[in-house]
Amino acid sequence: MEGEEFAVGCFLSIKTTLGDEFEGQIISFDRLSNILVLQEGLESGPRRNIRLLKANHIKEFSLLRQDEDPLDVKKCFLDLTSLQAREDSAIRQAEADSERLGVGVTSEAQTLFDALSKTLPVRWDKTVIVVMNEVRVSSPYLPESVSGGTPAANERVRKVLEFERKRMQTRGTSQ
Amino acid sequence: MNMQQVVFPKSSANGFGRQRGDREVGARLENKMQLGKSNQGRIQTTGALAAGKTVGNESFSRDRLVYLTTCLIGHPVEVHVKSGSIYTGIFHATDAENDFGIILKMARLIKDGTLCGYKSTTEFVSKAPSKILIIPDKELVQIIAKDVAVTRDGFASDPQNEKYQEILIDSAISQSRHVEVERELEPWVPDEDDLQCPELENIFDGPWNRNWDQFETNQKLFGVKSTFNEELYTTKLERGPQTRELEKEAMRIAREIEGEDTQDLHLAEERGVDLHDDFDIDEEMRYSSVYRGRGVDDSGYEDEDILLDSHNIETFGDSYDSLSRSADGVRMPSSSSLVDDAPSSQAAISEDLNCSRPNDQARQLASELPSKSFSVSASESRIRDKLLGEHGGSSDGNEFPEKQSVSEKPSSSGKLSEGPASSKATDEMHSASSHGPPDSSTSSNSDCVGTVSASGGFGLSPSSSMGSLSSEKSTLNPHAKEFKLNPNAKSFTPSQTPVRPISPVSDGSFYYQTQMSPLPHMHMPVSFGIGPSFPGHQPVIFNPQVAPIQSPQAYFHPNGPQYGQQMVLGQRQVVYCQPEMQYKGRDY
C-alpha cells in the first residue's frame, strides 16, 4: 500500500502524469484527500518550496532515502490576520499589475509595452498600445504599426520601438 | 474535458450563489484553521474535521495539510490542472472539509493545456485575470508554491510582511517584472590623449602666465561683446601708493599659508604635496567631500578658534585661554597698518595683568606682548623690559622680538596701572615657569616660547590673519567704551521702521520673554516653542515692558510672510537681542 512508502520525511523522486519530474521530501500525506505535501529543496529553512500533489497523478516514483520530519511542529505558527493582510495586499498588487497586462496579446507585445512604459506613459486599449494618449501601436507592433499623434511623438515612439526590438534580438528573448 | 464548464472565471455579474458558497467555504476553512492552530503539535481530532474519522494518524496528516494550505493563503501559487493548463494566482482558500478543491484569486492562465503546447511561448496570448477561480479537486493535479513561510521564523522574516504595510518603497513601486540584461559596464578610459587634456590641467596654473583671454576669444569667434566687469563681483582693489607693499605683504601671507604643513588630503593635493603615498587611498577618499576622520587638519581648527576668540576678545575685552594657543607659530607682522593697535594692546596687557588666571595669564602675557611694530609706546617696552629683567635671560631678549604674538586686546582701555601690573606679571611669570613644558628653559618666557616652537611652526596664519582681522576687517570699534549693563536705563521704544534692516529673522522665530531680565552679553535669548532655529547672529533686543508691540509687522523682514496673529499679544512679548556695541540708537 502506498501508505508505508509515503511516510513523513522520505525523499522521493516523482514523475507526474503531466510529465513533471521533481524530487521532494514528504511533509505529509493525507489519504483522505489523496494529497501529498512535499517540500522541494534540501534546506529546512523557514521558507521552502512546497508542492501539493494529488497522489493519483503520480505516474511513477522512487524512494531516494529516508530522513527525519522536515517540519518542526514546535515552530509552526499561524497568524491569521497577517495572512489575511498578505492576501489583501497581494490582491491589490495584482489588480494594479493587471492594468499593465494586455489581454489577448502575445508576450512579445507585453515586453514591448513594458519597455515603452519605462519612459512613456502607456496603457492598453484592447490589444493596442496607447502611448501618451495619442500614439497608437497596434499588432504586430512594428515601427510601421505606429500611428497617430504629433509627428514628433510618433517619431519618438517609433525610435523607442525600434531600439527595443533590437535589444530583444540581441538578448535573444526566451520568453 | 472541457475546462470551461468546470472552471469558470467569476465575474461580478454572476449571481449570489457562488459568492455565498465561497464565503461558506472561507468560513469553514477559518474554523478549521483555528482549530488546527490550537492543535499545533497535538494529535487530536475534532468533530469539525474529517467527518467521522477519528484515527489519530489521519488527522495528524490532515492537520498538517490544513496547516500547510493555510500557510499558502495570500501566496502566489501555480496550479496545474488535469488538462495540462497552468494557472497562477493568489491562493485564497481550500475546501478542507471535503476534497480540497481550491480557490484562487486574480488567477491567470499561463499555459493552456488544450492547445497541446504546439504554439511557441512567444506567441502565447494572454488572458484576462479572473477575480476568483475555483478549481475543483477533480481537476487538481498539483499546486506549487515557492518560498513559503512554513515556520515561525519564516513568518517573522517574511519580506512580504513589509509589503503589507501601506508604505511603498521606491524599489517596490518601480520594480520591473522583467529583468533586463544590461550591458557589461566598463570603466571609462580616455582614448588617445587629446590635445585638450593637458591643456585642461594647466590652464589655470599660472594666472600671470595666462595668455588666453576668454572674452577676447569669444569676441573673435562669435562676435559677442562682453560686459564683464570684475569689480561687480568682488571688492574693488584700491591701487594707490601702498600697492606694492600691500601686494608684497599679500604674497608673503599667501606663501606662508600655502607652505604650511598639512595633513589634509585635499589641501595636500592642491599644493602638489603627495601625502599618504603608500596608503591605499582610492578616488573616493581623495575627492569625496565626505569627512571620514582621516588626515584631520588640526591647524585649521586652531585658526578658527583663534579668529573667533580674537573676535570675542575685541567684543568683550576678556582674556581667553585659547589665545595662548595663538602663541603657536606667531610672528611679527611688519605691516604699518598695525601701528594703531599698539595703544590698545598696551591696554590689553594691563587688562590681562589684572585678571586672575595665573597659568594662562603668564602664557598670554608672554605671547601677547605686542610686536606689531617697534613703535611701541614707552610703557609697553617698560613692561617688557621688566619681564625680561626678571628673568635676566638675554637670550630671551633676543628671542622675544621674533616670538611675540599679536594680541588682540583692543576694546578695553580700562585701568592702566603699570606698577602693580609689572609685579603681578612677575608673579605670574614665576608661577608659569613651574608649569612650563619640560623641554623649555627656566624662564617662563622661554616656556612659552618653547611652547611656541614645540607646537609646530611659525607657519603662521594666526598672526597674519589676526592682524588683518584687527586692522582691515574688524568693524568693531576698538576704542569703544566697555559695555556695562545699566538696568535703570531708559527702555528703547522702536519706531515704526526698524533702524536697520532686520537680519533674517524667520517669522517663526520669536523669542518670548515674560519679563525683562538683565540680559547677559550673550547672544542667546530665551526662546521657546515656535519656530525654527535661532538666526544666530544679531538678533535685536528691545524692552518688552515699554509697550506692547503696536505693529508687529515692523519687526518682520519686509519680505517675509506676515504672521501677525501668531505673535504677540497680551503677555507675550517679542524679544530681540543684539550685541549692544552695534546698536547706536540706545540712550544709556
CSV table of N, CA and C in Angstrom, one decimal, chain B residues 30-88:
chain,number,residue,atom,x,y,z
B,30,GLU,N,-11.8,28.8,7.9
B,30,GLU,CA,-11.4,29.5,9.1
B,30,GLU,C,-11.5,28.7,10.3
B,31,ASN,N,-12.7,28.1,10.4
B,31,ASN,CA,-12.9,27.3,11.6
B,31,ASN,C,-11.9,26.3,11.7
B,32,LYS,N,-11.6,25.6,10.6
B,32,LYS,CA,-10.7,24.6,10.7
B,32,LYS,C,-9.3,25.1,11.1
B,33,MET,N,-9.0,26.2,10.5
B,33,MET,CA,-7.7,26.7,10.8
B,33,MET,C,-7.5,27.0,12.3
B,34,GLN,N,-8.6,27.6,12.8
B,34,GLN,CA,-8.5,28.0,14.2
B,34,GLN,C,-8.3,26.7,15.0
B,35,LEU,N,-9.0,25.7,14.7
B,35,LEU,CA,-8.9,24.5,15.4
B,35,LEU,C,-7.5,23.9,15.2
B,36,GLY,N,-7.2,24.0,14.0
B,36,GLY,CA,-5.9,23.4,13.7
B,36,GLY,C,-4.8,24.1,14.5
B,37,LYS,N,-5.0,25.4,14.5
B,37,LYS,CA,-4.0,26.2,15.2
B,37,LYS,C,-3.9,25.8,16.7
B,38,SER,N,-5.0,25.6,17.2
B,38,SER,CA,-5.0,25.3,18.7
B,38,SER,C,-4.5,23.9,18.9
B,39,ASN,N,-4.4,23.2,17.8
B,39,ASN,CA,-4.0,21.8,17.9
B,39,ASN,C,-2.6,21.6,17.6
B,40,GLN,N,-1.9,22.7,17.4
B,40,GLN,CA,-0.5,22.6,17.0
B,40,GLN,C,0.3,21.6,17.9
B,41,GLY,N,0.9,20.7,17.2
B,41,GLY,CA,1.7,19.8,17.9
B,41,GLY,C,1.0,18.7,18.7
B,42,ARG,N,-0.3,18.8,18.7
B,42,ARG,CA,-1.0,17.8,19.4
B,42,ARG,C,-1.8,16.9,18.4
B,43,ILE,N,-1.8,15.7,18.5
B,43,ILE,CA,-2.6,14.9,17.6
B,43,ILE,C,-3.9,14.7,18.3
B,44,GLN,N,-4.8,15.4,17.7
B,44,GLN,CA,-6.2,15.3,18.3
B,44,GLN,C,-7.1,15.3,17.1
B,45,THR,N,-8.3,14.9,17.4
B,45,THR,CA,-9.3,15.1,16.4
B,45,THR,C,-10.4,16.0,16.9
B,46,THR,N,-11.0,16.6,16.1
B,46,THR,CA,-12.1,17.4,16.5
B,46,THR,C,-13.3,17.1,15.6
B,47,GLY,N,-14.4,17.3,16.1
B,47,GLY,CA,-15.6,17.0,15.4
B,47,GLY,C,-15.6,17.6,14.0
B,48,ALA,N,-15.1,18.8,14.0
B,48,ALA,CA,-15.2,19.5,12.7
B,48,ALA,C,-14.4,18.9,11.6
B,49,LEU,N,-13.4,18.3,12.0
B,49,LEU,CA,-12.5,17.7,11.0
B,49,LEU,C,-13.2,16.5,10.3
B,50,ALA,N,-12.4,15.9,9.5
B,50,ALA,CA,-13.0,14.8,8.7
B,50,ALA,C,-14.1,14.1,9.3
B,51,ALA,N,-15.2,14.2,8.7
B,51,ALA,CA,-16.4,13.7,9.4
B,51,ALA,C,-16.3,12.3,9.8
B,52,GLY,N,-16.4,12.1,11.0
B,52,GLY,CA,-16.5,10.7,11.5
B,52,GLY,C,-15.2,10.0,11.7
B,53,LYS,N,-14.2,10.4,10.9
B,53,LYS,CA,-12.9,9.7,11.0
B,53,LYS,C,-12.1,10.2,12.2
B,54,THR,N,-11.8,9.3,13.1
B,54,THR,CA,-11.0,9.8,14.3
B,54,THR,C,-9.7,9.0,14.4
B,55,VAL,N,-9.3,8.5,13.4
B,55,VAL,CA,-8.0,7.8,13.5
B,55,VAL,C,-6.9,8.8,13.7
B,56,GLY,N,-6.1,8.6,14.7
B,56,GLY,CA,-5.0,9.6,15.0
B,56,GLY,C,-4.1,9.9,13.8
B,57,ASN,N,-3.7,8.9,13.1
B,57,ASN,CA,-2.7,9.2,12.0
B,57,ASN,C,-3.3,10.1,11.0
B,58,GLU,N,-4.5,9.8,10.7
B,58,GLU,CA,-5.1,10.5,9.6
B,58,GLU,C,-5.3,12.0,9.9
B,59,SER,N,-5.7,12.2,11.1
B,59,SER,CA,-6.0,13.6,11.5
B,59,SER,C,-4.6,14.3,11.6
B,60,PHE,N,-3.6,13.6,12.0
B,60,PHE,CA,-2.3,14.1,12.1
B,60,PHE,C,-1.9,14.7,10.7
B,61,SER,N,-2.0,13.8,9.7
B,61,SER,CA,-1.6,14.3,8.4
B,61,SER,C,-2.6,15.3,7.9
B,62,ARG,N,-3.8,15.1,8.2
B,62,ARG,CA,-4.8,16.1,7.8
B,62,ARG,C,-4.5,17.5,8.4
B,63,ASP,N,-4.1,17.4,9.7
B,63,ASP,CA,-3.7,18.7,10.4
B,63,ASP,C,-2.6,19.3,9.6
B,64,ARG,N,-1.7,18.6,9.2
B,64,ARG,CA,-0.5,19.1,8.5
B,64,ARG,C,-0.9,19.7,7.2
B,65,LEU,N,-1.8,19.0,6.5
B,65,LEU,CA,-2.2,19.5,5.2
B,65,LEU,C,-3.0,20.8,5.4
B,66,VAL,N,-3.8,20.8,6.4
B,66,VAL,CA,-4.5,22.1,6.7
B,66,VAL,C,-3.5,23.2,7.0
B,67,TYR,N,-2.6,22.8,7.8
B,67,TYR,CA,-1.6,23.9,8.2
B,67,TYR,C,-0.9,24.4,7.0
B,68,LEU,N,-0.5,23.5,6.2
B,68,LEU,CA,0.3,24.0,5.0
B,68,LEU,C,-0.5,24.8,4.1
B,69,THR,N,-1.7,24.3,3.8
B,69,THR,CA,-2.5,25.1,2.9
B,69,THR,C,-2.8,26.5,3.5
B,70,THR,N,-2.9,26.5,4.8
B,70,THR,CA,-3.1,27.8,5.4
B,70,THR,C,-1.9,28.7,5.2
B,71,CYS,N,-0.8,28.1,5.3
B,71,CYS,CA,0.4,28.9,5.1
B,71,CYS,C,0.4,29.5,3.7
B,72,LEU,N,-0.3,28.9,2.8
B,72,LEU,CA,-0.3,29.4,1.5
B,72,LEU,C,-1.2,30.6,1.2
B,73,ILE,N,-2.0,30.9,2.1
B,73,ILE,CA,-3.0,31.9,1.9
B,73,ILE,C,-2.3,33.2,1.6
B,74,GLY,N,-2.8,33.8,0.5
B,74,GLY,CA,-2.2,35.1,0.1
B,74,GLY,C,-0.9,34.9,-0.7
B,75,HIS,N,-0.5,33.7,-0.8
B,75,HIS,CA,0.8,33.4,-1.5
B,75,HIS,C,0.5,33.2,-3.0
B,76,PRO,N,1.3,33.6,-3.8
B,76,PRO,CA,1.1,33.3,-5.2
B,76,PRO,C,1.5,31.9,-5.5
B,77,VAL,N,0.6,31.2,-6.2
B,77,VAL,CA,0.8,29.8,-6.4
B,77,VAL,C,0.6,29.5,-7.9
B,78,GLU,N,1.1,28.3,-8.2
B,78,GLU,CA,0.9,27.9,-9.6
B,78,GLU,C,0.1,26.6,-9.5
B,79,VAL,N,-1.0,26.5,-10.2
B,79,VAL,CA,-1.8,25.3,-10.1
B,79,VAL,C,-1.8,24.6,-11.4
B,80,HIS,N,-1.5,23.4,-11.4
B,80,HIS,CA,-1.5,22.5,-12.6
B,80,HIS,C,-2.8,21.8,-12.5
B,81,VAL,N,-3.5,21.8,-13.6
B,81,VAL,CA,-4.7,21.0,-13.6
B,81,VAL,C,-4.6,19.9,-14.6
B,82,LYS,N,-5.6,19.1,-14.6
B,82,LYS,CA,-5.6,17.8,-15.3
B,82,LYS,C,-5.3,18.0,-16.8
B,83,SER,N,-5.9,19.1,-17.3
B,83,SER,CA,-5.7,19.2,-18.8
B,83,SER,C,-4.3,19.7,-19.2
B,84,GLY,N,-3.5,19.9,-18.2
B,84,GLY,CA,-2.2,20.4,-18.5
B,84,GLY,C,-2.1,21.9,-18.4
B,85,SER,N,-3.2,22.6,-18.3
B,85,SER,CA,-3.1,24.0,-18.1
B,85,SER,C,-2.5,24.4,-16.8
B,86,ILE,N,-1.9,25.5,-16.8
B,86,ILE,CA,-1.4,26.0,-15.6
B,86,ILE,C,-1.9,27.4,-15.2
B,87,TYR,N,-2.4,27.5,-14.1
B,87,TYR,CA,-2.9,28.8,-13.6
B,87,TYR,C,-2.0,29.4,-12.5
B,88,THR,N,-1.9,30.6,-12.5
B,88,THR,CA,-1.2,31.2,-11.4
B,88,THR,C,-2.1,32.3,-10.8
